CSV table of C-alpha atoms in Angstrom, one decimal:
chain,number,residue,atom,x,y,z
U,5,MET,CA,-36.3,43.2,-16.1
U,6,PRO,CA,-35.4,42.8,-19.7
U,7,ILE,CA,-34.1,39.4,-20.9
U,8,ASP,CA,-30.7,39.5,-22.6
U,9,LEU,CA,-31.3,37.2,-25.6
U,10,VAL,CA,-27.7,37.1,-26.5
U,11,ALA,CA,-26.8,35.8,-23.0
U,12,VAL,CA,-29.6,33.2,-23.2
U,13,ALA,CA,-28.5,32.1,-26.6
U,14,SER,CA,-24.8,31.9,-25.5
U,15,LEU,CA,-25.8,29.8,-22.4
U,16,ALA,CA,-27.9,27.5,-24.5
U,17,LEU,CA,-25.1,27.0,-27.0
U,18,ALA,CA,-22.6,26.4,-24.2
U,19,LEU,CA,-24.8,23.7,-22.6
U,20,ALA,CA,-25.4,22.1,-26.0
U,21,LEU,CA,-21.7,21.9,-26.7
U,22,ALA,CA,-20.7,20.8,-23.2
U,23,PRO,CA,-19.7,17.2,-22.9
U,24,ASN,CA,-22.4,15.1,-21.4
U,25,GLN,CA,-21.2,12.6,-18.7
U,26,ASP,CA,-23.0,9.9,-20.6
U,27,ASP,CA,-21.1,10.9,-23.8
U,28,GLU,CA,-17.7,10.5,-22.2
U,29,PRO,CA,-15.9,7.3,-23.3
U,30,LYS,CA,-16.1,4.6,-20.7
U,31,PRO,CA,-13.0,2.6,-20.0
U,32,LYS,CA,-12.9,-0.6,-22.0
U,33,PRO,CA,-13.0,-3.6,-19.7
U,34,ASP,CA,-9.8,-5.7,-19.6
U,35,THR,CA,-10.5,-8.7,-21.9
U,36,SER,CA,-6.8,-9.8,-22.0
U,37,LEU,CA,-5.8,-13.3,-20.9
U,38,ALA,CA,-4.1,-11.7,-17.9
U,39,SER,CA,-7.5,-11.0,-16.3
U,40,ALA,CA,-9.3,-14.0,-17.7
U,41,PRO,CA,-11.5,-16.1,-15.4
U,42,ILE,CA,-9.6,-18.5,-13.2
U,43,GLU,CA,-11.0,-22.1,-13.2
U,44,ALA,CA,-9.7,-25.3,-11.8
U,45,PRO,CA,-7.9,-27.3,-14.5
U,46,GLU,CA,-9.6,-30.1,-16.2
U,47,ALA,CA,-8.1,-32.8,-18.4
U,48,VAL,CA,-8.8,-32.3,-22.1
U,49,GLU,CA,-10.0,-35.3,-24.1
U,50,GLY,CA,-7.1,-36.7,-26.2
U,51,GLY,CA,-4.5,-35.0,-24.1
U,52,LYS,CA,-2.9,-38.3,-23.0
U,53,THR,CA,-1.6,-38.8,-26.5
U,54,ILE,CA,0.9,-36.0,-25.9
U,55,GLY,CA,1.5,-36.7,-22.2
U,56,GLY,CA,-1.0,-34.3,-20.8
U,57,LEU,CA,-3.3,-31.4,-21.8
U,58,TYR,CA,-5.4,-29.5,-19.3
U,59,ARG,CA,-7.7,-26.5,-19.6
U,60,SER,CA,-8.1,-23.8,-16.9
U,61,GLY,CA,-10.7,-21.4,-18.4
U,62,PRO,CA,-9.0,-19.9,-21.5
U,63,ILE,CA,-5.6,-21.3,-20.6
U,64,TYR,CA,-4.3,-24.6,-21.8
U,65,LEU,CA,-1.4,-26.3,-19.9
U,66,ALA,CA,0.3,-29.0,-21.8
U,67,ALA,CA,3.2,-31.4,-22.4
U,68,GLN,CA,4.9,-31.0,-25.8
U,69,PRO,CA,2.1,-30.7,-28.3
U,70,ASP,CA,2.2,-32.5,-31.6
U,71,PRO,CA,1.2,-30.8,-34.9
U,72,GLU,CA,-2.4,-32.2,-34.7
U,73,THR,CA,-2.9,-30.8,-31.2
U,74,LEU,CA,-1.5,-27.4,-32.2
U,75,SER,CA,-3.9,-27.3,-35.2
U,76,ARG,CA,-6.9,-28.3,-33.1
U,77,LEU,CA,-6.1,-25.7,-30.4
U,78,ALA,CA,-5.7,-22.9,-33.1
U,79,LYS,CA,-9.2,-23.8,-34.4
U,80,ASP,CA,-10.4,-23.6,-30.8
U,81,GLY,CA,-9.3,-20.0,-30.5
U,82,VAL,CA,-5.8,-20.2,-29.1
U,83,THR,CA,-4.1,-16.9,-30.1
U,84,VAL,CA,-0.7,-17.5,-28.5
U,85,VAL,CA,1.5,-20.5,-27.8
U,86,ILE,CA,4.0,-20.0,-25.0
U,87,ASN,CA,6.8,-22.5,-25.1
U,88,LEU,CA,8.8,-22.9,-21.9
U,89,ARG,CA,11.3,-25.4,-23.2
U,90,PRO,CA,14.9,-24.1,-23.4
U,91,PRO,CA,16.8,-24.1,-26.7
U,92,GLU,CA,18.5,-27.5,-26.1
U,93,GLU,CA,15.1,-29.1,-25.6
U,94,ILE,CA,13.4,-27.4,-28.6
U,95,GLU,CA,16.1,-28.9,-30.8
U,96,SER,CA,14.7,-32.4,-30.0
U,97,VAL,CA,11.2,-31.6,-31.2
U,98,PRO,CA,10.7,-33.5,-34.5
U,99,PHE,CA,9.0,-30.6,-36.3
U,100,ASP,CA,9.5,-26.8,-36.6
U,101,GLU,CA,7.0,-25.7,-33.9
U,102,PRO,CA,7.5,-21.9,-34.4
U,103,ALA,CA,6.9,-22.2,-38.1
U,104,LEU,CA,3.8,-24.4,-37.7
U,105,VAL,CA,2.3,-22.1,-35.0
U,106,LYS,CA,2.9,-19.0,-37.1
U,107,SER,CA,1.4,-20.7,-40.2
U,108,LEU,CA,-1.8,-21.3,-38.1
U,109,GLY,CA,-2.0,-17.5,-37.5
U,110,VAL,CA,-1.0,-17.9,-33.9
U,111,ASP,CA,1.6,-15.9,-32.0
U,112,TYR,CA,4.6,-17.9,-30.7
U,113,VAL,CA,6.5,-16.8,-27.6
U,114,THR,CA,9.4,-18.5,-25.7
U,115,ILE,CA,10.0,-18.1,-22.0
U,116,PRO,CA,12.7,-20.8,-21.5
U,117,ILE,CA,12.7,-22.5,-18.1
U,118,GLY,CA,15.1,-25.3,-17.2
U,119,ARG,CA,18.6,-25.5,-15.7
U,120,GLY,CA,21.4,-23.0,-15.3
U,121,PRO,CA,20.6,-19.6,-16.9
U,122,TYR,CA,17.0,-20.8,-17.5
U,123,ALA,CA,16.3,-21.7,-13.9
U,124,PRO,CA,12.8,-20.7,-12.6
U,125,ARG,CA,12.8,-17.0,-11.8
U,126,LEU,CA,10.5,-14.0,-11.1
U,127,GLU,CA,11.4,-12.6,-14.6
U,128,ALA,CA,9.6,-15.6,-16.2
U,129,VAL,CA,6.4,-14.8,-14.2
U,130,GLU,CA,6.6,-11.2,-15.4
U,131,GLN,CA,7.1,-12.3,-19.0
U,132,LEU,CA,4.1,-14.6,-18.7
U,133,ARG,CA,2.0,-11.8,-17.3
U,134,GLU,CA,3.1,-9.4,-20.1
U,135,THR,CA,2.4,-12.0,-22.8
U,136,LEU,CA,-1.1,-12.8,-21.4
U,137,ALA,CA,-1.8,-9.0,-21.1
U,138,ALA,CA,-1.0,-8.6,-24.8
U,139,HIS,CA,-3.4,-11.3,-26.0
U,140,GLU,CA,-7.1,-12.1,-25.9
U,141,GLY,CA,-8.8,-15.4,-26.7
U,142,LYS,CA,-7.0,-18.5,-25.4
U,143,ALA,CA,-3.4,-19.4,-24.7
U,144,LEU,CA,-1.4,-22.6,-24.7
U,145,ILE,CA,1.5,-22.8,-22.2
U,146,HIS,CA,3.6,-25.9,-22.6
U,147,CYS,CA,6.8,-27.6,-21.7
U,148,SER,CA,7.8,-31.2,-22.1
U,149,ALA,CA,5.5,-32.7,-19.5
U,150,ALA,CA,3.2,-29.9,-18.4
U,151,ILE,CA,5.0,-29.6,-15.0
U,152,ARG,CA,6.9,-26.3,-15.7
U,153,ALA,CA,3.8,-24.9,-17.5
U,154,SER,CA,1.6,-25.7,-14.5
U,155,ARG,CA,4.1,-24.3,-12.0
U,156,LEU,CA,4.7,-21.1,-13.9
U,157,TRP,CA,0.9,-20.6,-14.3
U,158,ALA,CA,0.5,-21.2,-10.6
U,159,ALA,CA,3.3,-18.6,-9.8
U,160,HIS,CA,1.4,-16.1,-12.0
U,161,LEU,CA,-1.8,-16.8,-10.2
U,162,VAL,CA,-0.2,-16.2,-6.8
U,163,LYS,CA,1.8,-13.1,-7.7
U,164,ASP,CA,-0.5,-11.4,-10.1
U,165,ARG,CA,-4.0,-12.7,-9.4
U,166,GLY,CA,-4.0,-13.1,-5.6
U,167,LEU,CA,-4.5,-16.8,-5.2
U,168,SER,CA,-3.1,-18.5,-2.2
U,169,ARG,CA,-0.4,-21.2,-2.3
U,170,GLU,CA,-2.9,-23.7,-1.1
U,171,GLN,CA,-5.3,-22.9,-4.0
U,172,VAL,CA,-2.6,-23.3,-6.6
U,173,ASP,CA,-1.3,-26.5,-5.0
U,174,ALA,CA,-4.8,-27.9,-5.5
U,175,PHE,CA,-4.6,-26.8,-9.2
U,176,THR,CA,-1.2,-28.4,-9.8
U,177,GLN,CA,-2.3,-31.6,-8.0
U,178,ILE,CA,-4.7,-32.0,-10.9
U,179,THR,CA,-2.1,-31.3,-13.6
U,180,THR,CA,1.1,-32.7,-12.2
U,181,GLY,CA,0.1,-34.8,-9.2
U,182,GLY,CA,2.2,-32.6,-6.9
U,183,PRO,CA,2.5,-29.2,-5.3
U,184,ALA,CA,3.0,-26.0,-7.3
U,185,ARG,CA,6.4,-25.2,-5.8
U,186,VAL,CA,5.9,-21.5,-6.7
U,187,GLU,CA,8.8,-20.6,-4.4
U,188,GLN,CA,11.1,-21.6,-7.3
U,189,PHE,CA,9.8,-18.6,-9.1
U,190,LEU,CA,8.7,-16.2,-6.3
U,191,GLY,CA,11.1,-17.0,-3.5
U,192,ASP,CA,9.9,-17.7,0.1
U,193,GLU,CA,7.5,-14.8,0.5
U,194,PRO,CA,5.9,-13.8,-2.8
U,195,GLU,CA,4.1,-10.4,-2.9
U,196,ASN,CA,0.4,-10.5,-3.6
U,197,PRO,CA,-1.2,-7.6,-5.5
C-alpha cells in the first residue's frame, strides 16, 4: 500500500497548527477587591486619633480620615477611597478630601448613606460591589464614625460573599461595638449567592 506523502504532510501541518490545550489562554484569576480574602477586622495603630480605623484584609473601615491618614493609607497601597458621607456631611470636612485623594493618585468614590434619600438601601450594596470589582490593591471605606462603613461592608459580605448574619455581627462588634444591622440594606431576608 503506497503512502500518500501529500496526505501525511497535510496531516502533520494541521496537527502543528492546531491549538494545543496548553496553549489556550487560561482565565485570569479574579484579583479585584470584590473577591479579596475576608478577615476579621483589627484595629489599626493610630486609628483612635480619627475616631476609629480598622483593617479587614485589604479593606480599611474608618471614621472620617484626616489628611495624614489618607496619605499614609495611599502609601500602604489603598487604590480607592469610598466616602459614605452625604453631601451635607462632606461640607463640614475642613479640607478638600476629593482633591487630596486624587492628588495622591487614588480613586475617589461617593456612595452617600444617611437620612432621607440617602437611607441605607440595596443599591448602595450593589454600588460597593461594583466599585470593589473595579479595583485591586486595598480600599478605604469611611463615614463619620466607621459605623455606616462597617454596616455597608457587612451587608456586602452577606449578600455578595455568603457570610451569615452571625458572622458579620461578630465583625461589627469589633468595629462598632454592636450588630451589623444588615437588614437596613438588605431587608428581612437577604439573598445569598
